Coordinates of C-alpha atoms and ligand atoms in Angstrom, one line a residue:
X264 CA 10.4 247.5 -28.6
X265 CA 11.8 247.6 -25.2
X266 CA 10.4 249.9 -23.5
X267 CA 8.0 249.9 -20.8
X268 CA 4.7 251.5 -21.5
X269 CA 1.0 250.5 -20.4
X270 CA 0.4 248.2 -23.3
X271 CA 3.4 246.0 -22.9
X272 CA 2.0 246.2 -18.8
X273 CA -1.1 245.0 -19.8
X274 CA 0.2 242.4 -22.2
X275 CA 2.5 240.9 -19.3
X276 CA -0.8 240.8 -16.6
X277 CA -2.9 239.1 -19.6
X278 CA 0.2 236.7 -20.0
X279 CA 0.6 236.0 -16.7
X280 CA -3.2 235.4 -15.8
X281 CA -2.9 232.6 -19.1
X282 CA -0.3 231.2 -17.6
X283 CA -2.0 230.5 -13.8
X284 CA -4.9 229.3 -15.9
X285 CA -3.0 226.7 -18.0
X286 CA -1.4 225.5 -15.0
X287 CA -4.2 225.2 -12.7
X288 CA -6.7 223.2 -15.1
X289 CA -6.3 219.5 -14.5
X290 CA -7.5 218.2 -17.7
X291 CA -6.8 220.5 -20.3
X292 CA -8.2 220.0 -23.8
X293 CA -6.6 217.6 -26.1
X294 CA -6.4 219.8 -29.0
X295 CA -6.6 218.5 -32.5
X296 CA -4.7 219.2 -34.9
X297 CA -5.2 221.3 -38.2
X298 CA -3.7 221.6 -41.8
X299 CA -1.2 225.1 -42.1
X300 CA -3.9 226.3 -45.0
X301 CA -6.5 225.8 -42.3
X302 CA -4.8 227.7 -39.4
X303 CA -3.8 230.2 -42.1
X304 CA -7.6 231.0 -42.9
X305 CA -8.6 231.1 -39.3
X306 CA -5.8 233.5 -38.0
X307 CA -4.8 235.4 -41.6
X308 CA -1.7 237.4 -41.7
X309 CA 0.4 237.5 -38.6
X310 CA 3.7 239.2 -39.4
X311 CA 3.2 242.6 -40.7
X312 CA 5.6 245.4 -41.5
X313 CA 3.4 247.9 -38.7
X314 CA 2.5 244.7 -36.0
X315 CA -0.9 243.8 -35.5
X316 CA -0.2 244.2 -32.1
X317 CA -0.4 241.8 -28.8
X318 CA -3.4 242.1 -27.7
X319 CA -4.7 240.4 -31.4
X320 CA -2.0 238.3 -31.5
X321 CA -2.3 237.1 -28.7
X322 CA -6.0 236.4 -28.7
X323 CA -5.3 234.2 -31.9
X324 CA -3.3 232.2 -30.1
X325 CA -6.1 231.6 -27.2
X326 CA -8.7 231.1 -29.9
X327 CA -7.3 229.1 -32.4
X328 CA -3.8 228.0 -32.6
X329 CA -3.1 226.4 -29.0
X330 CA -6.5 224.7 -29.8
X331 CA -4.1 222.5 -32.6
X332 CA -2.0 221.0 -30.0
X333 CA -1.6 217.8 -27.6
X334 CA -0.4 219.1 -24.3
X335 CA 2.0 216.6 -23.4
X336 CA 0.7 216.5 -19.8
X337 CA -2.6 215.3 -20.4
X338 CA -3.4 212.5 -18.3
X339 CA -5.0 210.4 -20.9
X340 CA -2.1 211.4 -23.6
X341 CA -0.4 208.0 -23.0
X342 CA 1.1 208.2 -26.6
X343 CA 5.2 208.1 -27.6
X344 CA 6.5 209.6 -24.6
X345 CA 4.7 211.9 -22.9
X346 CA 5.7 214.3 -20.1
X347 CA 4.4 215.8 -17.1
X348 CA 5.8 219.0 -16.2
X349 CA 5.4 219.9 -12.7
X350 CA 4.0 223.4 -12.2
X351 CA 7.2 224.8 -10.3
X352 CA 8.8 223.7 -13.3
X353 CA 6.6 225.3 -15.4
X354 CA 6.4 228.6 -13.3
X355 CA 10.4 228.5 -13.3
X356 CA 10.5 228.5 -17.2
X357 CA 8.9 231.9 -17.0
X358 CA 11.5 232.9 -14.6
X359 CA 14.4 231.4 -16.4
X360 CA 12.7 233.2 -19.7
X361 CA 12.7 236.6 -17.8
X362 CA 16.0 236.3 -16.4
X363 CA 17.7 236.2 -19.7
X364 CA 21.2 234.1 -18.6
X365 CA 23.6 233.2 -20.5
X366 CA 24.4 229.4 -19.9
X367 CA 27.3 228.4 -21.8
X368 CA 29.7 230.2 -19.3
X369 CA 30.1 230.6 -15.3
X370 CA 31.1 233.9 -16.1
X371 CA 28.0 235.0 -17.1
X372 CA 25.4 232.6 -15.7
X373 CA 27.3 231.5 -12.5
X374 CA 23.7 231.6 -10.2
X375 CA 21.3 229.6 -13.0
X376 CA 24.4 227.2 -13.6
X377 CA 24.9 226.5 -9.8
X378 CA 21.3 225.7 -10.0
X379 CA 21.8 223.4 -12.6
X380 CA 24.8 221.4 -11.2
X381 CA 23.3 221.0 -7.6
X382 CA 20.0 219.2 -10.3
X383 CA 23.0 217.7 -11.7
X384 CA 24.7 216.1 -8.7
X385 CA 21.2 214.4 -7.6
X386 CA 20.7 212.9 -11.1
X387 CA 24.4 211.7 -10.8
X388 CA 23.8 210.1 -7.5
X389 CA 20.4 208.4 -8.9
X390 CA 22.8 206.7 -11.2
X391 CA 26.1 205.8 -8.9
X392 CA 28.7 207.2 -11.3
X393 CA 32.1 207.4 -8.7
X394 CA 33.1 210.4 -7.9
X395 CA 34.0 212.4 -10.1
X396 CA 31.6 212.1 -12.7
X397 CA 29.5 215.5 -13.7
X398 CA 27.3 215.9 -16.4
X399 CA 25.1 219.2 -18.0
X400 CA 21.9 219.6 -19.6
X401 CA 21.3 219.3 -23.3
X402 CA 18.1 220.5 -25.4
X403 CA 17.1 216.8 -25.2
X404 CA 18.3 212.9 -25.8
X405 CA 19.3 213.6 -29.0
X406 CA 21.6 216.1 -27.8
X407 CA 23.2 214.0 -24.9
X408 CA 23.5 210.9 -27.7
X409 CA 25.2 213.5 -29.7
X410 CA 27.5 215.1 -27.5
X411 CA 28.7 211.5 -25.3
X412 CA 29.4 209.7 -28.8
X413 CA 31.1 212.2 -30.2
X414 CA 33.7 212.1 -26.7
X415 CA 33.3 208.5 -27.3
X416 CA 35.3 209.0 -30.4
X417 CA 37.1 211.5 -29.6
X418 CA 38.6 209.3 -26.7
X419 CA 39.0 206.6 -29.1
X420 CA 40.8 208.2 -31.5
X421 CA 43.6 210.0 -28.9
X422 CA 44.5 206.5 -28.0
X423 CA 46.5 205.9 -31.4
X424 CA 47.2 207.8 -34.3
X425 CA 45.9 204.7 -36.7
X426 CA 42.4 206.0 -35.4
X427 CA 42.5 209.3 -36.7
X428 CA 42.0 208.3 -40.3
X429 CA 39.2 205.3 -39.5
X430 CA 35.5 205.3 -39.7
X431 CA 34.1 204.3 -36.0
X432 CA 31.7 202.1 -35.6
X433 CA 29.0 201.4 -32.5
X434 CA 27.3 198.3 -31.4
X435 CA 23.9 198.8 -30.4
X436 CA 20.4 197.2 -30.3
X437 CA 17.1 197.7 -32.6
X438 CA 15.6 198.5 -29.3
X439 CA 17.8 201.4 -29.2
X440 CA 16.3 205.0 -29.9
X441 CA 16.3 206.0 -33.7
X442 CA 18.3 209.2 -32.2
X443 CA 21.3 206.9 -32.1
X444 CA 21.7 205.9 -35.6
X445 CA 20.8 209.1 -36.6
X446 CA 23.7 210.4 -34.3
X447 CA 25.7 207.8 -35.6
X448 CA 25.3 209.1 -39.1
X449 CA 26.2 213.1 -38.2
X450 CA 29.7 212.0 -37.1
X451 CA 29.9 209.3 -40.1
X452 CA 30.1 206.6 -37.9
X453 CA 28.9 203.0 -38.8
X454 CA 26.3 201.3 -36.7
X455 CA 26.0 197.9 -36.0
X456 CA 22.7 196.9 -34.8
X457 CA 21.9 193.4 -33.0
X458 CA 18.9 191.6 -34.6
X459 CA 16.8 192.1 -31.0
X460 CA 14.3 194.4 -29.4
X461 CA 14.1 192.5 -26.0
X462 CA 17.1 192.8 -23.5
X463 CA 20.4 192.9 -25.4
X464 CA 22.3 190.3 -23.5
X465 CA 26.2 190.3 -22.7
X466 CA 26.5 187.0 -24.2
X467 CA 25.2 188.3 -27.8
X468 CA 27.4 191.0 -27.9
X469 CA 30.0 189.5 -27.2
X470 CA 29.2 187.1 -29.9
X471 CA 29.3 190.0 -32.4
X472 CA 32.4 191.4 -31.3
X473 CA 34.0 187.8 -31.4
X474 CA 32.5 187.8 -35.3
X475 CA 34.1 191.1 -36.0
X476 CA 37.0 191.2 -38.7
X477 CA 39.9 191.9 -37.7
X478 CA 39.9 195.1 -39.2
X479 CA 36.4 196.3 -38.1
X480 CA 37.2 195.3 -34.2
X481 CA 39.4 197.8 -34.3
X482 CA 37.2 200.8 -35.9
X483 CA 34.5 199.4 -32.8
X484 CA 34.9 202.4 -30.0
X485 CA 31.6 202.2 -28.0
X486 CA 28.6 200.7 -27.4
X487 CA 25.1 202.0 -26.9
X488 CA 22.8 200.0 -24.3
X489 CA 19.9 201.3 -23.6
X490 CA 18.1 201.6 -19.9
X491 CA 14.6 201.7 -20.8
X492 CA 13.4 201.0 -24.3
X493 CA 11.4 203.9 -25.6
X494 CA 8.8 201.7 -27.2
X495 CA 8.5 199.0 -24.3
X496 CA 10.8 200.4 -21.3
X497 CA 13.3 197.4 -21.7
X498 CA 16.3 197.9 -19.7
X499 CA 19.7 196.0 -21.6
X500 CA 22.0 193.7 -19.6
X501 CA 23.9 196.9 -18.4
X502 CA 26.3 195.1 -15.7
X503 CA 27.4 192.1 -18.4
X504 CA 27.7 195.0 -21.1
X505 CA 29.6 197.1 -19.1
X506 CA 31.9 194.2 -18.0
X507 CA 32.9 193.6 -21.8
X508 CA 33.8 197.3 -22.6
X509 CA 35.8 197.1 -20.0
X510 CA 37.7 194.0 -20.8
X511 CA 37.9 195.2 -24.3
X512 CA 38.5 199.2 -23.7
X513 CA 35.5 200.3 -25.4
X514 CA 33.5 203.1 -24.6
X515 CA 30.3 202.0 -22.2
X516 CA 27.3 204.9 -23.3
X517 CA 24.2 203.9 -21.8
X518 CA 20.8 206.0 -22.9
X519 CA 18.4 206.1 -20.3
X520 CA 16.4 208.9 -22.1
X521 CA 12.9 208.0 -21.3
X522 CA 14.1 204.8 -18.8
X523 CA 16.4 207.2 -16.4
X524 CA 13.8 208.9 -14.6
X525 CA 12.9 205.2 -13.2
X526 CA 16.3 205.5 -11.4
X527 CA 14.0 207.1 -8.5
X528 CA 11.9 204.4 -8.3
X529 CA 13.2 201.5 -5.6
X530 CA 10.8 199.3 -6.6
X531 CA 12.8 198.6 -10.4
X532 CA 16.2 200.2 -9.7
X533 CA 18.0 196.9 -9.1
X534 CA 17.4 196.5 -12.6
X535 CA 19.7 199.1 -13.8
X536 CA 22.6 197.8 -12.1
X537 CA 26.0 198.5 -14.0
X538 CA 25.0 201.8 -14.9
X539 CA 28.1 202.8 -12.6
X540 CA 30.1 201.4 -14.9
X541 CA 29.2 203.5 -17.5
X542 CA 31.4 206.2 -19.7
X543 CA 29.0 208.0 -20.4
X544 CA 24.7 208.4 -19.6
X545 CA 21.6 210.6 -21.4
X546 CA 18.6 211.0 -19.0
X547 CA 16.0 213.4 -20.3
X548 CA 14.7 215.3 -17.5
X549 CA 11.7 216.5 -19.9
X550 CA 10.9 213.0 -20.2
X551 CA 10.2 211.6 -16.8
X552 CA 11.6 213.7 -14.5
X553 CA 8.4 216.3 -14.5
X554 CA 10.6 219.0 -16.6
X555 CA 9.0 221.0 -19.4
X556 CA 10.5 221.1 -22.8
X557 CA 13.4 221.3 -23.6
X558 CA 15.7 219.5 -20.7
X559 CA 17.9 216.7 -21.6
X560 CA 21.3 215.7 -19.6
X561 CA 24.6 213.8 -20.5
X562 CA 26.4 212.9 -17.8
X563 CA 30.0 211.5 -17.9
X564 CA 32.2 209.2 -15.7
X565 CA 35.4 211.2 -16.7
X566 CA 34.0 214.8 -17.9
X567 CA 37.6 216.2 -18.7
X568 CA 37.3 213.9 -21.6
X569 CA 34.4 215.6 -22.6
X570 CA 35.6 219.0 -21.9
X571 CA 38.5 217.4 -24.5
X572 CA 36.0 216.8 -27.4
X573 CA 33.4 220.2 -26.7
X574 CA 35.6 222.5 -25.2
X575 CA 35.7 225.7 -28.3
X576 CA 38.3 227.5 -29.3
X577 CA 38.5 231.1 -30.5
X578 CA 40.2 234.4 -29.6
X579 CA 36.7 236.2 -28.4
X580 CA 36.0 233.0 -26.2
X581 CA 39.5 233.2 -24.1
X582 CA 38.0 235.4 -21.3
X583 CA 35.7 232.9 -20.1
X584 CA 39.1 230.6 -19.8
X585 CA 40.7 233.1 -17.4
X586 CA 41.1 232.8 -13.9
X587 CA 39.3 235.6 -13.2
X588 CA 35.6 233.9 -14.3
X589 CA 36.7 231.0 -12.6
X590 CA 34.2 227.8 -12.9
X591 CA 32.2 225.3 -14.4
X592 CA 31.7 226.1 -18.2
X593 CA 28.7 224.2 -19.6
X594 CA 29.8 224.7 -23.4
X595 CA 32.7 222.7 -22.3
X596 CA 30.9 219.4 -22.2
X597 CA 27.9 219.3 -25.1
X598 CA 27.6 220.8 -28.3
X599 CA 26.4 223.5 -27.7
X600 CA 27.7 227.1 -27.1
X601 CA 25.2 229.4 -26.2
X602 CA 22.0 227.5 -24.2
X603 CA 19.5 228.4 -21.9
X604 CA 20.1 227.2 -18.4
X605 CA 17.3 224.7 -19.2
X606 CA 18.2 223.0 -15.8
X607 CA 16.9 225.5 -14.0
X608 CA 13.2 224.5 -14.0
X609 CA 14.3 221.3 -12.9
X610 CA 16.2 222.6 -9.7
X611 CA 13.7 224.9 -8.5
X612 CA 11.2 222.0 -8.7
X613 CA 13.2 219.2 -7.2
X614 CA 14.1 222.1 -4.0
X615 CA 10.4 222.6 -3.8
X616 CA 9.0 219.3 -3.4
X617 CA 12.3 217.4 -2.3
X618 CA 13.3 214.2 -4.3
X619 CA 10.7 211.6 -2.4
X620 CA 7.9 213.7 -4.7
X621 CA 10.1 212.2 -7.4
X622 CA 10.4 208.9 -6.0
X623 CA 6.6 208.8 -5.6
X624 CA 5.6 210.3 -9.1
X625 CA 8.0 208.0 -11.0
X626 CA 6.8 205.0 -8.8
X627 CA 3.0 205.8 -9.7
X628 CA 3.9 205.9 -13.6
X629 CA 5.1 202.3 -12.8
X630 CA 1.9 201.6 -10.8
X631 CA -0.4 202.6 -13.4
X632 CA 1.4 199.9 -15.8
X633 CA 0.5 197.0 -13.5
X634 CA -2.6 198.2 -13.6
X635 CA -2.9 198.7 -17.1
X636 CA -2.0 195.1 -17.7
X637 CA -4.3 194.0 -15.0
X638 CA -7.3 195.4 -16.7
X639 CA -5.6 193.9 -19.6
X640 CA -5.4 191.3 -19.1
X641 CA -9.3 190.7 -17.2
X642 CA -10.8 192.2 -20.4
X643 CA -11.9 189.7 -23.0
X644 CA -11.5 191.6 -26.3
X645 CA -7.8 192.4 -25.2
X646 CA -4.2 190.8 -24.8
X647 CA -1.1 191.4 -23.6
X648 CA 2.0 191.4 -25.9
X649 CA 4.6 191.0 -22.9
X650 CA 4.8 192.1 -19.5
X651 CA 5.1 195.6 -18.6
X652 CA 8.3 197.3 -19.0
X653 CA 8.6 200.0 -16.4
X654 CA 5.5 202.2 -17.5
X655 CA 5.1 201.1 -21.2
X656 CA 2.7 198.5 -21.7
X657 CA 2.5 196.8 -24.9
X658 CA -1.5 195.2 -25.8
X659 CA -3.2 193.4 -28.7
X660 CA -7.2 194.1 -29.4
X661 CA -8.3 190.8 -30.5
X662 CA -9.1 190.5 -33.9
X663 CA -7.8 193.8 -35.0
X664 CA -5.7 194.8 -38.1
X665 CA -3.6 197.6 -38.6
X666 CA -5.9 200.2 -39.9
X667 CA -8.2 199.5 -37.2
X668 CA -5.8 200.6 -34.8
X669 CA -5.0 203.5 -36.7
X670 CA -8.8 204.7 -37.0
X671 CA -9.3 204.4 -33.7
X672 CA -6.4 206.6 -32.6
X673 CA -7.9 209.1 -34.7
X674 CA -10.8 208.9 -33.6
X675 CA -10.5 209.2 -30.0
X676 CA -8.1 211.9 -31.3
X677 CA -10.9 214.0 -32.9
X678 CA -13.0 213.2 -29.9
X679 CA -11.0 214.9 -27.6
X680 CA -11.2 211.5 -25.6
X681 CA -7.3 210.6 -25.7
X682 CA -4.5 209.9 -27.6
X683 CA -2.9 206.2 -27.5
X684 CA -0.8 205.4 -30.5
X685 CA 0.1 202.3 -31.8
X686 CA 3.4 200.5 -32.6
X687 CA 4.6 197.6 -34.0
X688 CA 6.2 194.6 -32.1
X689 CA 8.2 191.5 -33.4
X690 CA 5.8 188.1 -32.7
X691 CA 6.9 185.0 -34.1
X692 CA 9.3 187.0 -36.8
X693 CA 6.5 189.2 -38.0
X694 CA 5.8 192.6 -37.1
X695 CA 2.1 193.2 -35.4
X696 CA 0.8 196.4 -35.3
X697 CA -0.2 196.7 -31.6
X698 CA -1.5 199.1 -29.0
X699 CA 1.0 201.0 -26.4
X700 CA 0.4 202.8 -23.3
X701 CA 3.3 205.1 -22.2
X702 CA 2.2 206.4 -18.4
X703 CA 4.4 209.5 -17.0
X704 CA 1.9 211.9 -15.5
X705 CA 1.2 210.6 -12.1
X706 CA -2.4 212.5 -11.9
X707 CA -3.6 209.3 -14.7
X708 CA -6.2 207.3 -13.2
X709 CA -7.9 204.2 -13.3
X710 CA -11.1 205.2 -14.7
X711 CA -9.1 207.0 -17.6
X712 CA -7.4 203.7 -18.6
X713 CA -10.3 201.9 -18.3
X714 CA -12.3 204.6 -20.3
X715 CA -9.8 204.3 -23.3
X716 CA -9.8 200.2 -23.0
X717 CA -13.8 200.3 -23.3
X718 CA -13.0 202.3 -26.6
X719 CA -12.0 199.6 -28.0
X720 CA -14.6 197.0 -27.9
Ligands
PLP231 C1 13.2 210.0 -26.4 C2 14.5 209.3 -26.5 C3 15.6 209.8 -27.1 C4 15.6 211.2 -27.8 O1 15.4 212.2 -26.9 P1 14.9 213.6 -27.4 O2 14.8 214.4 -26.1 O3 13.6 213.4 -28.1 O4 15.9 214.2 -28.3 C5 16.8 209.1 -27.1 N1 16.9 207.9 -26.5 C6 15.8 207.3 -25.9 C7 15.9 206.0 -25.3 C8 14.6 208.0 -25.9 O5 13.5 207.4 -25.3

């Protein structure tokens, strides 16, 4: 399977060619998705006992089945999050593929890792953690939740033995990400959820914590604000929030999944202040920080207390403890053993273009959201639900119901036009079904927002 023959020569030259190709288009194809019967029928059986070799295989992938996806970096795939990969990033996932590290351990991945953690120490400046503070890349936001709620608790329950036999239980927002709850629920932690999807203010929380019993205040070991709403970029009152875990000795996490990126940006950093004060911070670099899939990060004010909560145990592990591989252990801080050094794409990208690229491409997502609600707000058949927040705009078509909304994201969908999705947001203690733009990719235009507005007359 290994070995190096002319076939597997070939195979890599055809591979490689694809690859120059996908990343030089600038528009490439929003696919559209099919049913599994229907792929099944165009590309029959794939995995046979003798192989039906590469060169089929592959050409059944180049035919049919990348044909039945969205590339994320579309310019005019303004739906959920999006992302927008930068080619260095792209080309340095190949390289990370080829280079097969190891990236739970310094022993074995010491080059890729340093990579990582000089990535690292930028996004750890972006935020103004004091020194000290480290972090490492996760396979996403979900991950990062995961792994900083979990040393969350951990913390919380080393602080008195009481804790070890209680159920915790976070305050958050419903503008938090669904990831959180669902987080919440893998550890068997309760969630308490504040009745608002604008800017969770100090004031209410501290509200709710005044209205706890006396017995749930003290299951209550962090709280989860969130630095950019994933469905409308809100960013929570992070300095007031912060202010009352530390009066009250709770754990500060703040997840800046989608929102982080827009620490970058000058123009709305200011609005991110006391995200210093944080325990604990998930930026996906996948998200808005031009990284392809998979890269999240979770960074941490203190990470020995993460290296507390993560850190495995187990006689075949002790090597990597030992003096002799000396360093920074990734495993240590995350939940995850073995993991690519998915970092690494990142790094070679930022040391390419140098972080004002960044600044600019992460500034220009922003942009592109004024403009948004400028045309917006000039058009007569439309309206907008609030004012941006950083580069998700949230609009209403006049006149429109739900299902119209839906038939018309399918429909540009099948077209191959775009694809704009729409949500729901809380007006006058009703949920409307709405339209939202989510801009990332920095190579969106004008005439492509306008384009999709026009759609909809
Ligand atoms: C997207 C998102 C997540 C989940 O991140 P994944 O990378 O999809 O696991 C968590 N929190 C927020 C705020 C997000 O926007």
């Amino acid at each position: 399977m290994h070995k190096i023959d002319i076939e597997l020569i070939e195979m890599t030259m055809d591979i490689m060619k694809y690859a120059i190709n996908r990343i030089s288009i600038s528009q490439p194809e929003i696919g559209v998705p099919k049913s599994a019967d229907d792929l099944k029928k165009l590309v029959g059986e794939t995995i046979t006992e003798k192989g039906i070799g590469g060169e089929v295989a592959f050409n059944l992938w180049k035919e049919h089945l990348v044909k039945a996806n969205v590339p994320v970096d579309h310019p005019m795939h303004l739906a959920f999050v999006p992302a927008s990969p930068t080619r260095a990033a792209i080309m340095f996932d190949l390289v990370t593929s080829a280079s097969s590290i190891h990236g739970a351990y310094w022993m074995e991945g010491a080059g890729g890792i340093f990579c990582e953690n000089e990535a690292m120490k930028w996004l750890v400046s972006l935020t103004g953690l004091p020194s000290g503070a480290f972090g490492v890349f996760t396979s996403g936001g979900t991950a990062a939740n995961l792994s900083a709620i979990v040393t969350a608790r951990e913390y919380w329950r080393s602080l008195n033995s009481e804790n070890q036999f209680k159920k915790g239980l976070i305050i958050t927002s419903i503008g938090a990400h669904s990831s959180v709850k669902s987080m919440a629920k893998v550890i068997d932690a309760d969630v308490l959820m504040v009745k608002t999807e604008e800017r969770l203010e100090s004031a209410e929380v501290q509200k709710v914590i005044n209205n706890l019993s006396e017995e749930d205040r003290t299951r209550l070991f962090a709280i989860v604000a969130t630095g950019g709403t994933t469905n409308a970029g809100i960013i929570d009152d992070l300095l007031g929030i912060a202010n009352i875990c530390e009066n009250e000795n709770i754990w500060f996490h703040v997840d800046a999944a989608y929102g982080g990126g827009a620490l970058a940006a000058k123009s709305v950093r200011h609005l991110f202040t006391g995200i210093e004060k944080a325990d604990s911070i998930t930026i996906d670099p996948h998200k808005w920080l031009f990284s392809p899939y998979d890269c999240g990060a979770v960074l941490y004010k203190n990470p020995e207390l993460a290296k507390q909560a993560h850190s495995q145990e187990g006689s075949y592990l002790d090597i990597f403890k030992d003096e002799g591989s000396n360093g920074f252990n990734p495993s240590d801080y995350q939940i995850q053993l073995t993991r690519r050094v998915r970092g690494l794409p990142l790094w070679f990208s930022l040391a390419m273009h140098g972080t004002n690229k960044y600044e600019e491409s992460v500034e220009r997502g922003i942009e592109l959201a004024q403009i948004a609600s400028k045309l917006i707000k000039n058009a007569n058949h439309l309206e907008l639900v609030r004012e941006p927040g950083l580069s998700c705009v949230l609009y209403r078509r006049i006149g429109w119901k739900p299902e119209d909304y839906t038939n018309w994201t399918f429909e540009n969908h099948r077209k191959g036009l775009a694809l704009v999705t729409p949500t729901k947001w809380e007006v006058d203690g009703t949920y409307e079904t709405i339209s939202r733009f989510c801009f990332i990719n920095p190579d969106t235009t004008e005439a492509d927002i306008e384009v999709i507005l026009d759609s909809m007359l």
